[in-house]
PDB file of C-alpha atoms and ligand atoms in Angstrom:
ATOM      1  CA  MET M   1      13.158  21.059 -36.924  1.00  0.00           C
ATOM      2  CA  VAL M   2      14.695  21.897 -33.530  1.00  0.00           C
ATOM      3  CA  LEU M   3      16.311  18.761 -31.905  1.00  0.00           C
ATOM      4  CA  VAL M   4      16.875  19.347 -28.233  1.00  0.00           C
ATOM      5  CA  THR M   5      19.324  16.627 -27.002  1.00  0.00           C
ATOM      6  CA  ASP M   6      20.129  16.103 -23.191  1.00  0.00           C
ATOM      7  CA  ALA M   7      17.891  19.054 -22.275  1.00  0.00           C
ATOM      8  CA  VAL M   8      16.700  17.184 -19.338  1.00  0.00           C
ATOM      9  CA  THR M   9      14.674  19.738 -17.120  1.00  0.00           C
ATOM     10  CA  PRO M  10      13.293  17.523 -14.211  1.00  0.00           C
ATOM     11  CA  SER M  11      11.211  20.411 -12.842  1.00  0.00           C
ATOM     12  CA  VAL M  12       9.201  20.511 -16.149  1.00  0.00           C
ATOM     13  CA  THR M  13       8.538  16.930 -16.226  1.00  0.00           C
ATOM     14  CA  PRO M  14       6.509  15.989 -13.162  1.00  0.00           C
ATOM     15  CA  SER M  15       8.180  13.121 -11.168  1.00  0.00           C
ATOM     16  CA  PRO M  16       6.116   9.935 -10.666  1.00  0.00           C
ATOM     17  CA  SER M  17       4.920   9.371  -7.208  1.00  0.00           C
ATOM     18  CA  LEU M  18       6.877   6.239  -7.074  1.00  0.00           C
ATOM     19  CA  GLU M  19       9.843   4.911  -9.154  1.00  0.00           C
ATOM     20  CA  VAL M  20      11.451   1.626  -8.132  1.00  0.00           C
ATOM     21  CA  ALA M  21      14.647   0.982 -10.300  1.00  0.00           C
ATOM     22  CA  GLY M  22      16.888  -2.218 -10.126  1.00  0.00           C
ATOM     23  CA  LEU M  23      15.879  -3.084  -6.700  1.00  0.00           C
ATOM     24  CA  ALA M  24      17.371  -6.202  -5.290  1.00  0.00           C
ATOM     25  CA  PHE M  25      17.541  -7.228  -1.732  1.00  0.00           C
ATOM     26  CA  ALA M  26      18.829 -10.184   0.352  1.00  0.00           C
ATOM     27  CA  TYR M  27      17.883 -10.549   4.012  1.00  0.00           C
ATOM     28  CA  PRO M  28      20.745 -10.757   6.575  1.00  0.00           C
ATOM     29  CA  ASP M  29      20.495 -14.501   6.609  1.00  0.00           C
ATOM     30  CA  GLY M  30      21.386 -14.732   2.972  1.00  0.00           C
ATOM     31  CA  HIS M  31      17.808 -15.287   1.744  1.00  0.00           C
ATOM     32  CA  GLN M  32      17.390 -13.238  -1.564  1.00  0.00           C
ATOM     33  CA  ALA M  33      13.874 -11.829  -1.892  1.00  0.00           C
ATOM     34  CA  LEU M  34      14.121  -9.409  -4.731  1.00  0.00           C
ATOM     35  CA  PHE M  35      16.129  -9.647  -7.781  1.00  0.00           C
ATOM     36  CA  GLY M  36      15.877  -6.483  -9.761  1.00  0.00           C
ATOM     37  CA  VAL M  37      12.487  -4.765  -9.510  1.00  0.00           C
ATOM     38  CA  ASP M  38      11.598  -1.928 -12.021  1.00  0.00           C
ATOM     39  CA  PHE M  39       8.196  -0.047 -12.249  1.00  0.00           C
ATOM     40  CA  ARG M  40       6.915   3.401 -11.939  1.00  0.00           C
ATOM     41  CA  VAL M  41       3.506   4.664 -10.621  1.00  0.00           C
ATOM     42  CA  ALA M  42       2.079   8.025 -11.781  1.00  0.00           C
ATOM     43  CA  ARG M  43       0.321  10.554  -9.488  1.00  0.00           C
ATOM     44  CA  GLY M  44      -3.186   9.443  -8.738  1.00  0.00           C
ATOM     45  CA  GLU M  45      -2.922   5.930 -10.229  1.00  0.00           C
ATOM     46  CA  ARG M  46      -4.265   3.038  -8.304  1.00  0.00           C
ATOM     47  CA  VAL M  47      -2.065  -0.159  -8.718  1.00  0.00           C
ATOM     48  CA  ALA M  48      -2.429  -3.641  -7.552  1.00  0.00           C
ATOM     49  CA  LEU M  49       0.625  -5.630  -6.554  1.00  0.00           C
ATOM     50  CA  LEU M  50      -0.270  -9.266  -6.984  1.00  0.00           C
ATOM     51  CA  GLY M  51       1.909 -12.383  -6.550  1.00  0.00           C
ATOM     52  CA  PRO M  52       2.047 -15.669  -4.544  1.00  0.00           C
ATOM     53  CA  ASN M  53       3.163 -16.103  -1.052  1.00  0.00           C
ATOM     54  CA  GLY M  54       6.869 -15.488  -0.743  1.00  0.00           C
ATOM     55  CA  ALA M  55       7.087 -13.442  -3.700  1.00  0.00           C
ATOM     56  CA  GLY M  56       8.579 -10.627  -2.142  1.00  0.00           C
ATOM     57  CA  LYS M  57       5.507  -8.161  -2.011  1.00  0.00           C
ATOM     58  CA  THR M  58       6.179  -7.239   1.671  1.00  0.00           C
ATOM     59  CA  THR M  59       9.826  -7.088   1.108  1.00  0.00           C
ATOM     60  CA  LEU M  60       9.272  -4.727  -1.574  1.00  0.00           C
ATOM     61  CA  VAL M  61       6.751  -2.659   0.375  1.00  0.00           C
ATOM     62  CA  LEU M  62       9.146  -2.437   3.355  1.00  0.00           C
ATOM     63  CA  HIS M  63      11.619  -0.523   0.927  1.00  0.00           C
ATOM     64  CA  LEU M  64       9.052   2.088   0.052  1.00  0.00           C
ATOM     65  CA  ASN M  65       9.754   4.151   2.969  1.00  0.00           C
ATOM     66  CA  GLY M  66      13.210   2.942   4.044  1.00  0.00           C
ATOM     67  CA  ILE M  67      12.179   0.261   6.508  1.00  0.00           C
ATOM     68  CA  LEU M  68      14.479  -2.166   4.563  1.00  0.00           C
ATOM     69  CA  THR M  69      17.472  -0.624   2.917  1.00  0.00           C
ATOM     70  CA  GLY M  70      21.054  -1.805   1.990  1.00  0.00           C
ATOM     71  CA  GLY M  71      20.389  -3.719  -1.281  1.00  0.00           C
ATOM     72  CA  ALA M  72      20.916  -2.632  -4.829  1.00  0.00           C
ATOM     73  CA  GLY M  73      18.979  -0.351  -6.859  1.00  0.00           C
ATOM     74  CA  SER M  74      16.733   2.720  -5.969  1.00  0.00           C
ATOM     75  CA  VAL M  75      13.265   3.821  -4.858  1.00  0.00           C
ATOM     76  CA  THR M  76      12.400   7.352  -5.439  1.00  0.00           C
ATOM     77  CA  VAL M  77       9.236   8.936  -4.123  1.00  0.00           C
ATOM     78  CA  ALA M  78       7.918  12.027  -5.809  1.00  0.00           C
ATOM     79  CA  GLY M  79      11.469  12.786  -6.888  1.00  0.00           C
ATOM     80  CA  LEU M  80      13.107  12.281  -3.486  1.00  0.00           C
ATOM     81  CA  PRO M  81      15.317   9.360  -3.216  1.00  0.00           C
ATOM     82  CA  VAL M  82      14.526   6.942  -0.203  1.00  0.00           C
ATOM     83  CA  GLY M  83      17.408   6.906   1.948  1.00  0.00           C
ATOM     84  CA  LYS M  84      18.646   8.329   5.343  1.00  0.00           C
ATOM     85  CA  GLN M  85      18.847  11.883   4.014  1.00  0.00           C
ATOM     86  CA  HIS M  86      15.108  12.501   3.546  1.00  0.00           C
ATOM     87  CA  ILE M  87      13.633   9.971   5.812  1.00  0.00           C
ATOM     88  CA  ALA M  88      11.399  12.070   7.667  1.00  0.00           C
ATOM     89  CA  GLU M  89       9.827  13.566   4.525  1.00  0.00           C
ATOM     90  CA  ILE M  90       9.508  10.204   2.906  1.00  0.00           C
ATOM     91  CA  ARG M  91       7.716   8.811   5.860  1.00  0.00           C
ATOM     92  CA  ARG M  92       5.203  11.681   5.796  1.00  0.00           C
ATOM     93  CA  LYS M  93       4.749  11.099   2.098  1.00  0.00           C
ATOM     94  CA  VAL M  94       4.463   7.311   2.117  1.00  0.00           C
ATOM     95  CA  GLY M  95       1.843   5.946   4.313  1.00  0.00           C
ATOM     96  CA  ILE M  96       2.333   2.233   4.691  1.00  0.00           C
ATOM     97  CA  VAL M  97      -0.669  -0.046   6.297  1.00  0.00           C
ATOM     98  CA  PHE M  98       1.343  -3.187   7.381  1.00  0.00           C
ATOM     99  CA  GLN M  99       0.124  -6.697   6.685  1.00  0.00           C
ATOM    100  CA  ASP M 100      -0.200  -7.148  10.422  1.00  0.00           C
ATOM    101  CA  PRO M 101      -1.951  -4.275  12.256  1.00  0.00           C
ATOM    102  CA  ASP M 102       0.046  -5.409  15.491  1.00  0.00           C
ATOM    103  CA  ASP M 103       3.029  -4.047  13.797  1.00  0.00           C
ATOM    104  CA  GLN M 104       1.296  -0.416  13.551  1.00  0.00           C
ATOM    105  CA  LEU M 105      -0.481  -0.083  16.883  1.00  0.00           C
ATOM    106  CA  PHE M 106       1.478   0.240  19.935  1.00  0.00           C
ATOM    107  CA  MET M 107       0.001   3.092  21.951  1.00  0.00           C
ATOM    108  CA  PRO M 108      -2.354   2.730  25.078  1.00  0.00           C
ATOM    109  CA  THR M 109      -5.579   4.263  23.070  1.00  0.00           C
ATOM    110  CA  VAL M 110      -6.793   4.208  19.497  1.00  0.00           C
ATOM    111  CA  ARG M 111      -6.717   8.202  19.892  1.00  0.00           C
ATOM    112  CA  GLU M 112      -2.912   8.339  20.798  1.00  0.00           C
ATOM    113  CA  ASP M 113      -2.051   5.833  17.785  1.00  0.00           C
ATOM    114  CA  VAL M 114      -3.946   7.838  15.261  1.00  0.00           C
ATOM    115  CA  ALA M 115      -2.460  11.109  16.587  1.00  0.00           C
ATOM    116  CA  PHE M 116       0.982   9.788  16.849  1.00  0.00           C
ATOM    117  CA  GLY M 117       2.196  10.510  13.327  1.00  0.00           C
ATOM    118  CA  PRO M 118       0.476  13.961  12.952  1.00  0.00           C
ATOM    119  CA  ALA M 119       1.649  15.178  16.355  1.00  0.00           C
ATOM    120  CA  ALA M 120       5.247  13.940  15.352  1.00  0.00           C
ATOM    121  CA  ALA M 121       4.975  16.087  12.084  1.00  0.00           C
ATOM    122  CA  GLY M 122       4.052  18.925  14.295  1.00  0.00           C
ATOM    123  CA  LEU M 123       0.287  19.200  14.433  1.00  0.00           C
ATOM    124  CA  LYS M 124      -1.317  20.052  17.870  1.00  0.00           C
ATOM    125  CA  GLY M 125      -4.381  21.036  19.568  1.00  0.00           C
ATOM    126  CA  ALA M 126      -7.832  21.353  17.833  1.00  0.00           C
ATOM    127  CA  ALA M 127      -6.260  20.969  14.476  1.00  0.00           C
ATOM    128  CA  LEU M 128      -4.644  17.526  15.734  1.00  0.00           C
ATOM    129  CA  GLU M 129      -8.092  16.327  17.286  1.00  0.00           C
ATOM    130  CA  ALA M 130      -9.866  17.133  14.037  1.00  0.00           C
ATOM    131  CA  ARG M 131      -7.380  15.273  11.851  1.00  0.00           C
ATOM    132  CA  VAL M 132      -7.842  12.228  14.385  1.00  0.00           C
ATOM    133  CA  ASP M 133     -11.571  12.318  14.385  1.00  0.00           C
ATOM    134  CA  HIS M 134     -11.838  12.604  10.587  1.00  0.00           C
ATOM    135  CA  ALA M 135      -9.477   9.656   9.939  1.00  0.00           C
ATOM    136  CA  LEU M 136     -11.402   7.423  12.492  1.00  0.00           C
ATOM    137  CA  GLU M 137     -14.783   8.540  11.051  1.00  0.00           C
ATOM    138  CA  GLN M 138     -13.489   7.597   7.661  1.00  0.00           C
ATOM    139  CA  VAL M 139     -12.973   3.966   8.703  1.00  0.00           C
ATOM    140  CA  GLY M 140     -16.086   3.837  10.810  1.00  0.00           C
ATOM    141  CA  MET M 141     -14.261   3.672  14.192  1.00  0.00           C
ATOM    142  CA  ALA M 142     -14.791   6.976  15.766  1.00  0.00           C
ATOM    143  CA  GLU M 143     -16.766   5.343  18.869  1.00  0.00           C
ATOM    144  CA  PHE M 144     -13.519   3.420  19.713  1.00  0.00           C
ATOM    145  CA  LYS M 145     -11.456   6.360  19.991  1.00  0.00           C
ATOM    146  CA  ASN M 146     -10.663   5.841  23.893  1.00  0.00           C
ATOM    147  CA  ARG M 147     -10.462   2.116  23.686  1.00  0.00           C
ATOM    148  CA  PRO M 148      -6.969   0.265  23.873  1.00  0.00           C
ATOM    149  CA  PRO M 149      -6.182  -1.062  20.438  1.00  0.00           C
ATOM    150  CA  HIS M 150      -5.382  -4.538  21.833  1.00  0.00           C
ATOM    151  CA  HIS M 151      -8.852  -4.912  22.927  1.00  0.00           C
ATOM    152  CA  LEU M 152     -10.364  -4.563  19.278  1.00  0.00           C
ATOM    153  CA  SER M 153     -10.872  -7.382  17.029  1.00  0.00           C
ATOM    154  CA  PHE M 154      -8.522  -8.118  14.088  1.00  0.00           C
ATOM    155  CA  GLY M 155     -10.736  -6.474  11.613  1.00  0.00           C
ATOM    156  CA  GLN M 156     -11.241  -3.165  13.926  1.00  0.00           C
ATOM    157  CA  ARG M 157      -7.322  -3.004  14.465  1.00  0.00           C
ATOM    158  CA  ARG M 158      -6.991  -3.066  10.668  1.00  0.00           C
ATOM    159  CA  ARG M 159      -9.262  -0.303  10.208  1.00  0.00           C
ATOM    160  CA  VAL M 160      -7.531   1.594  13.023  1.00  0.00           C
ATOM    161  CA  ALA M 161      -4.320   0.973  11.270  1.00  0.00           C
ATOM    162  CA  VAL M 162      -5.772   2.318   8.106  1.00  0.00           C
ATOM    163  CA  ALA M 163      -6.795   5.480  10.203  1.00  0.00           C
ATOM    164  CA  THR M 164      -3.113   6.044  11.536  1.00  0.00           C
ATOM    165  CA  VAL M 165      -2.098   6.221   7.767  1.00  0.00           C
ATOM    166  CA  LEU M 166      -4.894   8.356   6.604  1.00  0.00           C
ATOM    167  CA  ALA M 167      -4.365  10.813   9.383  1.00  0.00           C
ATOM    168  CA  MET M 168      -0.862  11.549   7.765  1.00  0.00           C
ATOM    169  CA  GLU M 169      -2.561  12.725   4.518  1.00  0.00           C
ATOM    170  CA  PRO M 170       0.101  10.841   2.675  1.00  0.00           C
ATOM    171  CA  GLU M 171       0.929  11.265  -1.057  1.00  0.00           C
ATOM    172  CA  ILE M 172       1.116   7.560  -1.562  1.00  0.00           C
ATOM    173  CA  LEU M 173      -0.718   5.097   0.252  1.00  0.00           C
ATOM    174  CA  VAL M 174       0.614   1.623   0.405  1.00  0.00           C
ATOM    175  CA  LEU M 175      -1.674  -1.225   1.743  1.00  0.00           C
ATOM    176  CA  ASP M 176      -0.415  -4.582   2.403  1.00  0.00           C
ATOM    177  CA  GLU M 177      -3.434  -6.822   2.173  1.00  0.00           C
ATOM    178  CA  PRO M 178      -5.838  -4.488   3.278  1.00  0.00           C
ATOM    179  CA  SER M 179      -8.820  -6.696   2.789  1.00  0.00           C
ATOM    180  CA  SER M 180      -7.975  -9.707   4.730  1.00  0.00           C
ATOM    181  CA  ASN M 181      -9.956 -10.311   7.777  1.00  0.00           C
ATOM    182  CA  LEU M 182     -12.505  -7.658   6.999  1.00  0.00           C
ATOM    183  CA  ASP M 183     -16.081  -8.605   6.899  1.00  0.00           C
ATOM    184  CA  PRO M 184     -17.776  -8.071   3.395  1.00  0.00           C
ATOM    185  CA  ALA M 185     -19.365  -4.486   4.586  1.00  0.00           C
ATOM    186  CA  SER M 186     -15.920  -3.306   6.011  1.00  0.00           C
ATOM    187  CA  ARG M 187     -14.193  -4.519   2.808  1.00  0.00           C
ATOM    188  CA  ARG M 188     -16.546  -2.577   0.700  1.00  0.00           C
ATOM    189  CA  GLU M 189     -16.420   0.550   3.095  1.00  0.00           C
ATOM    190  CA  LEU M 190     -12.642   0.427   2.719  1.00  0.00           C
ATOM    191  CA  ALA M 191     -13.039   0.352  -1.136  1.00  0.00           C
ATOM    192  CA  ASP M 192     -15.089   3.291  -0.997  1.00  0.00           C
ATOM    193  CA  ILE M 193     -12.601   5.286   1.183  1.00  0.00           C
ATOM    194  CA  LEU M 194      -9.690   4.343  -1.234  1.00  0.00           C
ATOM    195  CA  ARG M 195     -11.661   5.337  -4.279  1.00  0.00           C
ATOM    196  CA  SER M 196     -12.796   8.749  -2.624  1.00  0.00           C
ATOM    197  CA  LEU M 197      -9.122   9.674  -1.820  1.00  0.00           C
ATOM    198  CA  ASP M 198      -7.022  11.759  -4.104  1.00  0.00           C
ATOM    199  CA  VAL M 199      -3.933   9.713  -3.639  1.00  0.00           C
ATOM    200  CA  THR M 200      -1.648   7.363  -5.295  1.00  0.00           C
ATOM    201  CA  VAL M 201      -2.521   3.822  -4.194  1.00  0.00           C
ATOM    202  CA  LEU M 202      -0.250   0.687  -4.252  1.00  0.00           C
ATOM    203  CA  MET M 203      -2.255  -2.128  -2.956  1.00  0.00           C
ATOM    204  CA  VAL M 204      -0.577  -5.528  -2.063  1.00  0.00           C
ATOM    205  CA  THR M 205      -3.669  -8.269  -2.461  1.00  0.00           C
ATOM    206  CA  HIS M 206      -4.628 -11.717  -2.720  1.00  0.00           C
ATOM    207  CA  ASP M 207      -8.209 -10.671  -3.320  1.00  0.00           C
ATOM    208  CA  LEU M 208      -8.243 -10.444  -6.951  1.00  0.00           C
ATOM    209  CA  PRO M 209     -11.756  -9.230  -7.349  1.00  0.00           C
ATOM    210  CA  TYR M 210     -10.873  -6.278  -4.895  1.00  0.00           C
ATOM    211  CA  ALA M 211      -7.699  -5.707  -7.148  1.00  0.00           C
ATOM    212  CA  LEU M 212     -10.056  -5.555 -10.317  1.00  0.00           C
ATOM    213  CA  GLU M 213     -12.678  -3.332  -8.534  1.00  0.00           C
ATOM    214  CA  LEU M 214     -10.228  -0.843  -7.198  1.00  0.00           C
ATOM    215  CA  CYS M 215      -7.124  -0.812  -9.379  1.00  0.00           C
ATOM    216  CA  PRO M 216      -7.073  -0.193 -13.085  1.00  0.00           C
ATOM    217  CA  ARG M 217      -3.387  -1.520 -13.319  1.00  0.00           C
ATOM    218  CA  ALA M 218      -1.613  -4.394 -11.719  1.00  0.00           C
ATOM    219  CA  LEU M 219       1.643  -5.769 -11.237  1.00  0.00           C
ATOM    220  CA  ILE M 220       2.490  -9.437 -10.612  1.00  0.00           C
ATOM    221  CA  LEU M 221       5.447  -9.914  -8.592  1.00  0.00           C
ATOM    222  CA  SER M 222       6.855 -13.549  -8.788  1.00  0.00           C
ATOM    223  CA  GLU M 223      10.159 -14.805  -7.374  1.00  0.00           C
ATOM    224  CA  GLY M 224      11.410 -11.335  -6.765  1.00  0.00           C
ATOM    225  CA  VAL M 225      10.667  -9.899 -10.244  1.00  0.00           C
ATOM    226  CA  ILE M 226       7.879  -7.956 -11.990  1.00  0.00           C
ATOM    227  CA  ALA M 227       6.518 -10.795 -14.195  1.00  0.00           C
ATOM    228  CA  ALA M 228       3.780  -8.793 -15.721  1.00  0.00           C
ATOM    229  CA  ASP M 229       2.421  -5.079 -15.649  1.00  0.00           C
ATOM    230  CA  GLY M 230      -0.743  -4.338 -17.311  1.00  0.00           C
ATOM    231  CA  ARG M 231      -4.471  -3.619 -17.156  1.00  0.00           C
ATOM    232  CA  THR M 232      -5.711  -5.633 -14.211  1.00  0.00           C
ATOM    233  CA  GLY M 233      -8.816  -7.160 -16.177  1.00  0.00           C
ATOM    234  CA  ASP M 234      -6.260  -8.004 -18.876  1.00  0.00           C
ATOM    235  CA  LEU M 235      -3.787  -9.877 -16.425  1.00  0.00           C
ATOM    236  CA  LEU M 236      -6.672 -11.602 -14.638  1.00  0.00           C
ATOM    237  CA  ALA M 237      -8.084 -12.912 -18.010  1.00  0.00           C
ATOM    238  CA  ASP M 238      -4.679 -14.592 -18.912  1.00  0.00           C
ATOM    239  CA  ASP M 239      -5.167 -18.043 -17.729  1.00  0.00           C
ATOM    240  CA  ALA M 240      -1.622 -19.180 -18.442  1.00  0.00           C
ATOM    241  CA  LEU M 241      -0.086 -16.212 -16.811  1.00  0.00           C
ATOM    242  CA  MET M 242      -2.194 -16.584 -13.855  1.00  0.00           C
ATOM    243  CA  ARG M 243      -1.274 -20.325 -13.553  1.00  0.00           C
ATOM    244  CA  ALA M 244       2.339 -19.728 -14.023  1.00  0.00           C
ATOM    245  CA  HIS M 245       2.400 -17.283 -11.018  1.00  0.00           C
ATOM    246  CA  ARG M 246       0.066 -19.420  -8.752  1.00  0.00           C
ATOM    247  CA  LEU M 247      -2.768 -16.898  -9.096  1.00  0.00           C
ATOM    248  CA  GLU M 248      -6.325 -18.264  -8.847  1.00  0.00           C
ATOM    249  CA  LEU M 249      -9.622 -16.526  -9.292  1.00  0.00           C
ATOM    250  CA  PRO M 250     -12.255 -17.457  -6.653  1.00  0.00           C
ATOM    251  CA  PHE M 251     -14.816 -19.957  -7.663  1.00  0.00           C
ATOM    252  CA  GLY M 252     -17.279 -18.635 -10.216  1.00  0.00           C
ATOM    253  CA  PHE M 253     -15.681 -15.306 -10.695  1.00  0.00           C
ATOM    254  CA  ASP M 254     -15.149 -14.177 -14.099  1.00  0.00           C
ATOM    255  CA  PRO M 255     -12.914 -11.051 -14.783  1.00  0.00           C
ATOM    256  CA  ARG M 256     -14.351 -10.650 -18.225  1.00  0.00           C
ATOM    257  CA  SER M 257     -17.860  -9.942 -17.092  1.00  0.00           C
ATOM    258  CA  ALA M 258     -17.112  -8.336 -13.650  1.00  0.00           C
ATOM    259  CA  THR M 259     -17.863  -4.627 -13.592  1.00  0.00           C
ATOM    260  CA  MET M 260     -15.165  -2.368 -12.323  1.00  0.00           C
ATOM    261  CA  GLY M 261     -15.963   0.180  -9.551  1.00  0.00           C
ATOM    262  CA  ALA M 262     -16.287   3.794 -10.654  1.00  0.00           C
TER     263      ALA M 262
HETATM  264  N1  ATP T 301      13.167 -11.462   7.843  1.00  0.00           N
HETATM  265  C1  ATP T 301      13.442 -12.305   7.000  1.00  0.00           C
HETATM  266  N2  ATP T 301      14.501 -13.123   6.839  1.00  0.00           N
HETATM  267  C2  ATP T 301      14.809 -13.911   5.927  1.00  0.00           C
HETATM  268  N3  ATP T 301      14.046 -14.054   4.844  1.00  0.00           N
HETATM  269  C3  ATP T 301      12.845 -13.505   4.856  1.00  0.00           C
HETATM  270  C4  ATP T 301      12.485 -12.535   5.938  1.00  0.00           C
HETATM  271  N4  ATP T 301      11.267 -12.017   5.573  1.00  0.00           N
HETATM  272  C5  ATP T 301      10.905 -12.603   4.366  1.00  0.00           C
HETATM  273  N5  ATP T 301      11.800 -13.709   4.017  1.00  0.00           N
HETATM  274  C6  ATP T 301      11.815 -14.459   2.707  1.00  0.00           C
HETATM  275  O1  ATP T 301      11.615 -13.444   1.782  1.00  0.00           O
HETATM  276  C7  ATP T 301      10.707 -14.080   0.725  1.00  0.00           C
HETATM  277  C8  ATP T 301       9.720 -12.894   0.369  1.00  0.00           C
HETATM  278  O2  ATP T 301       8.950 -12.737   1.609  1.00  0.00           O
HETATM  279  P1  ATP T 301       7.712 -11.671   1.731  1.00  0.00           P
HETATM  280  O3  ATP T 301       7.218 -11.765   3.056  1.00  0.00           O
HETATM  281  O4  ATP T 301       8.235 -10.465   1.003  1.00  0.00           O
HETATM  282  O5  ATP T 301       6.618 -12.366   0.756  1.00  0.00           O
HETATM  283  P2  ATP T 301       5.231 -11.715   0.259  1.00  0.00           P
HETATM  284  O6  ATP T 301       5.247 -11.763  -1.404  1.00  0.00           O
HETATM  285  O7  ATP T 301       4.857 -10.674   1.163  1.00  0.00           O
HETATM  286  O8  ATP T 301       4.373 -13.128   0.797  1.00  0.00           O
HETATM  287  P3  ATP T 301       2.860 -13.284   1.441  1.00  0.00           P
HETATM  288  O9  ATP T 301       1.915 -13.150   0.323  1.00  0.00           O
HETATM  289  O10 ATP T 301       2.929 -14.490   2.152  1.00  0.00           O
HETATM  290  O11 ATP T 301       2.583 -12.119   2.362  1.00  0.00           O
HETATM  291  C9  ATP T 301      10.241 -15.163   1.208  1.00  0.00           C
HETATM  292  O12 ATP T 301      10.934 -16.355   0.626  1.00  0.00           O
HETATM  293  C10 ATP T 301      10.556 -15.084   2.735  1.00  0.00           C
HETATM  294  O13 ATP T 301      10.661 -16.291   3.257  1.00  0.00           O
HETATM  295 MG1   MG T 302       3.429 -10.194   2.504  1.00  0.00          MG
END
């Protein structure tokens, strides 16, 4: 028997898309939001991040591309540590759709907002236009290309915000509450888009049926720590776990009989 010890060859083991280790963070006012968060997400996985209001979900999301830094622990994206050194590359790899689309849209037209990231990454001319058009078509907003984002409805702005991130063709798509304020058809269309993409997805959501439909695996973040990590259907069917973390299924929804999306 050959026993190989300490023969760690990182180039042989593919790095997970995302690895969060011992992440703890307090805001400058002293309020501590994360107390040591650990999890990994493999390439191509779709994972839901569940948890009650104030659990630390958005705080965690803002660490994934280095918007928030300075706490303890580490975040690694496809083997690259998130930090000042690789920040441009990290921001290309991690596409975040923020909880509030108004934090994402700041240009005079929809086109310019969607073109902003790819242009900053060096895309120009016809290739840039094609990228913008494709991203807007994916979210059903092509005809709004020349409109000012601030003249759109909330749900339309959310869809444009998703397009700004899709246009970057990220390795990991992180969505903070993507289905909130979407009408049922847009909510389903976004689900179809997410299922069709060949990317790793981390989706923060209070929409538990949406989590079950889209994400085979879920994490529960509660009071700044990961309280559960498992199959979404199993977590949602665990009444005691759900109650302990203020998670409630919609009236009449039974995760045991719901059918998962393809
Ligand atoms: N800028 C800030 N300064 C101080 N404390 C903050 C700040 N932002 C958030 N917090 C606090 O950190 C904790 C986690 O907030 P966070 O926004 O991450 O929660 P969340 O899980 O995203 O909640 P929600 O479901 O309501 O979006 C909360 O107690 C919140 O009050
Ligand atoms: Mg939040």
